[in-house]
Coordinates of N, CA and C in Angstrom, one line a residue:
M1 N 22.5 -39.3 11.7 CA 22.5 -40.7 12.1 C 22.8 -41.6 11.0
S2 N 23.6 -42.6 11.2 CA 23.8 -43.6 10.2 C 22.7 -44.5 10.0
K3 N 22.6 -45.2 8.9 CA 21.5 -46.1 8.6 C 21.5 -47.3 9.6
K4 N 22.7 -47.7 10.1 CA 22.8 -48.8 11.0 C 22.0 -48.5 12.3
K5 N 22.2 -47.3 12.8 CA 21.5 -47.0 14.0 C 20.0 -46.9 13.8
K6 N 19.5 -46.5 12.7 CA 18.1 -46.4 12.4 C 17.5 -47.8 12.2
Q7 N 18.3 -48.8 11.8 CA 17.8 -50.1 11.6 C 17.9 -51.1 12.8
E8 N 18.2 -50.5 13.9 CA 18.3 -51.4 15.1 C 16.9 -52.0 15.4
T9 N 16.9 -53.3 15.7 CA 15.7 -53.9 16.0 C 15.1 -53.5 17.4
Q10 N 13.8 -53.3 17.4 CA 13.2 -53.0 18.7 C 12.8 -54.4 19.3
V11 N 13.1 -54.5 20.6 CA 12.7 -55.8 21.3 C 11.3 -55.6 21.9
N12 N 10.5 -56.6 21.6 CA 9.2 -56.7 22.2 C 9.3 -57.4 23.5
Y13 N 9.3 -56.7 24.6 CA 9.6 -57.3 25.9 C 8.4 -58.3 26.3
L14 N 7.3 -58.1 25.8 CA 6.1 -59.0 26.1 C 6.3 -60.4 25.6
D15 N 7.2 -60.6 24.6 CA 7.4 -61.9 24.0 C 8.6 -62.6 24.7
L16 N 9.4 -61.9 25.5 CA 10.6 -62.4 26.1 C 10.2 -63.3 27.3
I17 N 11.1 -64.3 27.5 CA 10.9 -65.3 28.6 C 12.0 -65.0 29.6
P18 N 11.7 -64.5 30.8 CA 12.7 -64.3 31.9 C 13.0 -65.6 32.6
E19 N 14.3 -65.6 33.1 CA 14.8 -66.7 33.9 C 15.6 -66.1 35.1
K20 N 15.5 -66.6 36.3 CA 16.2 -66.0 37.4 C 17.7 -66.4 37.3
A21 N 18.5 -65.5 37.8 CA 20.0 -65.8 37.9 C 20.2 -66.9 38.9
P22 N 20.9 -68.0 38.5 CA 21.0 -69.1 39.4 C 21.8 -68.8 40.7
Q23 N 22.7 -67.9 40.7 CA 23.5 -67.6 41.9 C 22.7 -66.7 42.9
L24 N 21.6 -66.2 42.6 CA 20.8 -65.3 43.4 C 19.9 -66.0 44.4
G25 N 20.1 -65.8 45.7 CA 19.3 -66.4 46.7 C 18.1 -65.4 47.0
W26 N 17.0 -66.0 47.5 CA 15.9 -65.2 47.9 C 15.1 -65.9 49.0
H27 N 14.3 -65.1 49.7 CA 13.4 -65.6 50.7 C 12.3 -64.6 50.9
R28 N 11.3 -65.0 51.7 CA 10.1 -64.1 52.0 C 10.3 -63.6 53.5
D29 N 9.9 -62.4 53.7 CA 9.9 -61.9 55.1 C 8.5 -62.2 55.7
F30 N 8.3 -61.6 56.9 CA 7.1 -61.9 57.7 C 5.9 -61.3 57.0
K31 N 6.0 -60.3 56.1 CA 4.9 -59.7 55.4 C 4.7 -60.4 54.0
E32 N 5.4 -61.5 53.8 CA 5.3 -62.3 52.5 C 5.9 -61.5 51.3
R33 N 6.8 -60.5 51.6 CA 7.5 -59.8 50.5 C 8.8 -60.6 50.2
V34 N 9.2 -60.6 49.0 CA 10.4 -61.2 48.6 C 11.6 -60.4 48.8
I35 N 12.6 -61.0 49.4 CA 13.9 -60.3 49.6 C 15.0 -61.1 48.8
L36 N 15.6 -60.4 47.9 CA 16.7 -61.0 47.1 C 18.0 -60.8 47.8
E37 N 18.8 -61.8 47.8 CA 20.1 -61.7 48.5 C 21.2 -61.8 47.5
V38 N 21.9 -60.6 47.3 CA 23.0 -60.5 46.3 C 24.3 -60.6 47.0
E39 N 25.1 -61.6 46.7 CA 26.4 -61.7 47.3 C 27.4 -60.7 46.8
N40 N 28.1 -60.0 47.7 CA 29.1 -59.0 47.3 C 30.4 -59.7 47.1
K41 N 30.8 -59.9 45.9 CA 32.1 -60.6 45.6 C 33.1 -59.6 45.1
G42 N 34.3 -60.1 45.0 CA 35.4 -59.3 44.4 C 36.4 -58.7 45.5
A43 N 37.5 -58.3 45.0 CA 38.5 -57.8 45.9 C 38.1 -56.6 46.8
F44 N 37.5 -55.6 46.1 CA 37.0 -54.4 46.8 C 36.0 -54.8 47.9
H45 N 35.1 -55.7 47.6 CA 34.1 -56.1 48.6 C 34.7 -56.9 49.7
T46 N 35.7 -57.7 49.4 CA 36.3 -58.5 50.5 C 37.0 -57.6 51.4
I47 N 37.7 -56.6 50.9 CA 38.4 -55.6 51.8 C 37.4 -54.8 52.6
A48 N 36.3 -54.4 52.0 CA 35.3 -53.6 52.7 C 34.6 -54.5 53.8
Q49 N 34.5 -55.8 53.5 CA 33.9 -56.7 54.5 C 34.8 -56.9 55.7
K50 N 36.1 -57.0 55.5 CA 37.0 -57.3 56.5 C 37.4 -56.1 57.4
F51 N 37.6 -54.9 56.7 CA 38.0 -53.7 57.4 C 36.9 -52.8 57.8
F52 N 35.8 -52.7 57.1 CA 34.8 -51.8 57.3 C 33.5 -52.4 57.8
G53 N 33.5 -53.7 58.0 CA 32.3 -54.4 58.5 C 31.1 -54.4 57.5
K54 N 31.4 -54.3 56.3 CA 30.3 -54.3 55.3 C 29.7 -55.7 55.2
P55 N 28.4 -55.9 54.9 CA 27.8 -57.2 54.9 C 28.3 -58.0 53.6
R56 N 28.2 -59.3 53.8 CA 28.6 -60.2 52.7 C 27.5 -60.2 51.6
F57 N 26.2 -60.0 52.1 CA 25.1 -60.0 51.2 C 24.4 -58.7 51.2
T58 N 23.9 -58.2 50.1 CA 23.1 -57.0 50.0 C 21.7 -57.6 49.8
K59 N 20.7 -57.0 50.6 CA 19.3 -57.4 50.5 C 18.5 -56.4 49.7
V60 N 17.8 -56.9 48.7 CA 16.9 -56.1 47.9 C 15.5 -56.5 48.2
H61 N 14.7 -55.5 48.7 CA 13.3 -55.8 49.1 C 12.4 -55.4 47.9
L62 N 11.6 -56.4 47.5 CA 10.7 -56.1 46.4 C 9.3 -55.6 46.9
D63 N 8.6 -54.9 46.1 CA 7.3 -54.4 46.5 C 6.3 -55.6 46.3
A64 N 5.0 -55.3 46.6 CA 4.0 -56.4 46.5 C 3.9 -57.0 45.1
Q65 N 3.9 -56.2 44.1 CA 3.8 -56.7 42.7 C 5.0 -57.5 42.3
G66 N 6.2 -56.9 42.7 CA 7.4 -57.6 42.4 C 7.5 -58.9 43.1
S67 N 7.0 -58.9 44.4 CA 7.0 -60.2 45.2 C 6.1 -61.2 44.6
F68 N 5.0 -60.8 44.0 CA 4.1 -61.7 43.3 C 4.7 -62.3 42.1
L69 N 5.4 -61.5 41.3 CA 6.0 -62.0 40.1 C 7.2 -62.9 40.3
W70 N 8.1 -62.6 41.3 CA 9.4 -63.2 41.4 C 9.3 -64.8 41.4
P71 N 8.4 -65.4 42.3 CA 8.3 -66.8 42.3 C 7.8 -67.4 41.0
L72 N 7.1 -66.6 40.2 CA 6.5 -67.1 38.9 C 7.5 -67.1 37.8
I73 N 8.6 -66.5 37.9 CA 9.7 -66.5 36.9 C 10.3 -67.8 36.9
D74 N 10.1 -68.6 35.8 CA 10.6 -69.9 35.8 C 11.3 -70.3 34.5
G75 N 11.5 -69.3 33.6 CA 12.2 -69.6 32.3 C 11.3 -70.3 31.3
K76 N 10.0 -70.3 31.6 CA 9.1 -70.9 30.6 C 8.0 -70.0 30.3
R77 N 7.5 -69.1 31.2 CA 6.5 -68.2 31.0 C 7.0 -66.9 30.4
S78 N 6.3 -66.3 29.4 CA 6.7 -65.0 28.8 C 6.3 -63.9 29.7
V79 N 6.8 -62.7 29.4 CA 6.4 -61.5 30.2 C 4.9 -61.3 30.0
M80 N 4.3 -61.6 28.8 CA 2.9 -61.4 28.5 C 2.1 -62.3 29.5
E81 N 2.5 -63.5 29.6 CA 1.8 -64.5 30.5 C 1.9 -64.0 32.0
L82 N 3.1 -63.5 32.4 CA 3.2 -63.0 33.7 C 2.4 -61.8 34.0
A83 N 2.3 -60.9 33.0 CA 1.4 -59.7 33.1 C 0.0 -60.1 33.3
A84 N -0.5 -61.1 32.5 CA -1.9 -61.6 32.7 C -2.1 -62.1 34.1
L85 N -1.2 -62.8 34.7 CA -1.3 -63.4 36.0 C -1.3 -62.2 37.0
E86 N -0.5 -61.2 36.8 CA -0.5 -60.0 37.7 C -1.8 -59.3 37.6
K87 N -2.3 -59.1 36.4 CA -3.6 -58.4 36.2 C -4.7 -59.1 36.9
E88 N -4.7 -60.5 36.9 CA -5.7 -61.3 37.5 C -5.6 -61.1 39.0
A89 N -4.4 -61.1 39.6 CA -4.2 -61.0 41.0 C -4.5 -59.6 41.6
F90 N -4.0 -58.5 40.9 CA -4.1 -57.2 41.4 C -5.2 -56.3 40.8
G91 N -5.8 -56.7 39.7 CA -6.9 -56.0 39.1 C -6.4 -54.6 38.7
E92 N -7.2 -53.6 39.0 CA -6.9 -52.2 38.6 C -5.6 -51.6 39.3
A93 N -5.2 -52.2 40.4 CA -4.0 -51.8 41.1 C -2.7 -52.0 40.2
A94 N -2.8 -52.9 39.3 CA -1.7 -53.2 38.4 C -1.5 -52.2 37.3
E95 N -2.5 -51.4 37.1 CA -2.4 -50.4 35.9 C -1.5 -49.3 36.2
P96 N -0.8 -48.8 35.3 CA -0.7 -49.2 33.9 C 0.2 -50.5 33.7
L97 N -0.4 -51.5 33.4 CA 0.1 -52.9 33.5 C 1.4 -53.0 32.6
Y98 N 1.3 -52.9 31.3 CA 2.4 -53.2 30.4 C 3.6 -52.3 30.6
P99 N 3.5 -51.0 30.6 CA 4.7 -50.2 30.9 C 5.3 -50.5 32.2
R100 N 4.5 -50.8 33.2 CA 5.1 -51.0 34.5 C 5.8 -52.3 34.6
I101 N 5.2 -53.4 34.0 CA 5.9 -54.7 34.0 C 7.1 -54.7 33.2
I102 N 7.1 -54.0 32.0 CA 8.3 -54.0 31.2 C 9.4 -53.2 31.9
K103 N 9.1 -52.2 32.6 CA 10.1 -51.4 33.3 C 10.7 -52.3 34.4
Y104 N 9.8 -53.1 35.1 CA 10.3 -54.0 36.2 C 11.3 -55.0 35.6
F105 N 11.0 -55.6 34.5 CA 11.9 -56.6 33.9 C 13.2 -55.9 33.3
Q106 N 13.1 -54.7 32.8 CA 14.3 -54.0 32.4 C 15.2 -53.7 33.6
I107 N 14.7 -53.3 34.7 CA 15.5 -53.0 35.9 C 16.1 -54.3 36.4
M108 N 15.3 -55.4 36.5 CA 15.8 -56.7 37.0 C 16.9 -57.2 36.1
E109 N 16.8 -57.0 34.8 CA 17.8 -57.4 33.9 C 19.1 -56.6 34.0
S110 N 18.9 -55.3 34.2 CA 20.1 -54.4 34.3 C 20.9 -54.7 35.6
Y111 N 20.3 -55.2 36.6 CA 21.0 -55.6 37.8 C 21.5 -57.1 37.8
H112 N 21.2 -57.8 36.7 CA 21.6 -59.2 36.5 C 20.9 -60.1 37.4
F113 N 19.7 -59.7 37.8 CA 18.8 -60.6 38.7 C 18.1 -61.6 37.8
I114 N 17.9 -61.3 36.6 CA 17.3 -62.2 35.6 C 18.0 -62.1 34.3
R115 N 17.7 -63.0 33.4 CA 18.2 -62.9 32.0 C 17.0 -63.4 31.2
F116 N 17.0 -63.0 29.9 CA 16.0 -63.4 29.0 C 16.5 -64.6 28.2
V117 N 15.7 -65.7 28.2 CA 16.1 -66.9 27.5 C 16.1 -66.7 26.0
N118 N 15.2 -66.0 25.5 CA 15.0 -65.8 24.1 C 15.3 -64.4 23.6
M119 N 16.3 -63.7 24.2 CA 16.7 -62.3 23.8 C 17.4 -62.4 22.5
P120 N 17.0 -61.7 21.5 CA 17.7 -61.7 20.2 C 19.1 -61.1 20.3
E121 N 20.0 -61.5 19.5 CA 21.4 -61.0 19.5 C 21.3 -59.5 19.0
K122 N 22.2 -58.7 19.6 CA 22.3 -57.3 19.1 C 23.2 -57.1 17.9

């Protein structure tokens, strides 16, 4: 391994501040769970919608803890602050708290549902 790969900075996800993607719609269902609405854009999706009856929006249903966190993401609170709020609301059901919440935000970022306001440059 080269020295550059060894010196990559590790990101502390607990210090990052998440912000929702502005183009992403969401609402709550009758069970108070959050449903994210992702618009299917692009040429392939347009063809699939017209010829194969595919929906314009894909719906992503969040679990209870994800539904609790989603409205709290405001671009001002850090992941650590959000974790504390989740711990307060769910108690022992939130455990293992930090690995679980970090994985949640990694997945949300990978699908471009959120971005981190203070993510360091790579």
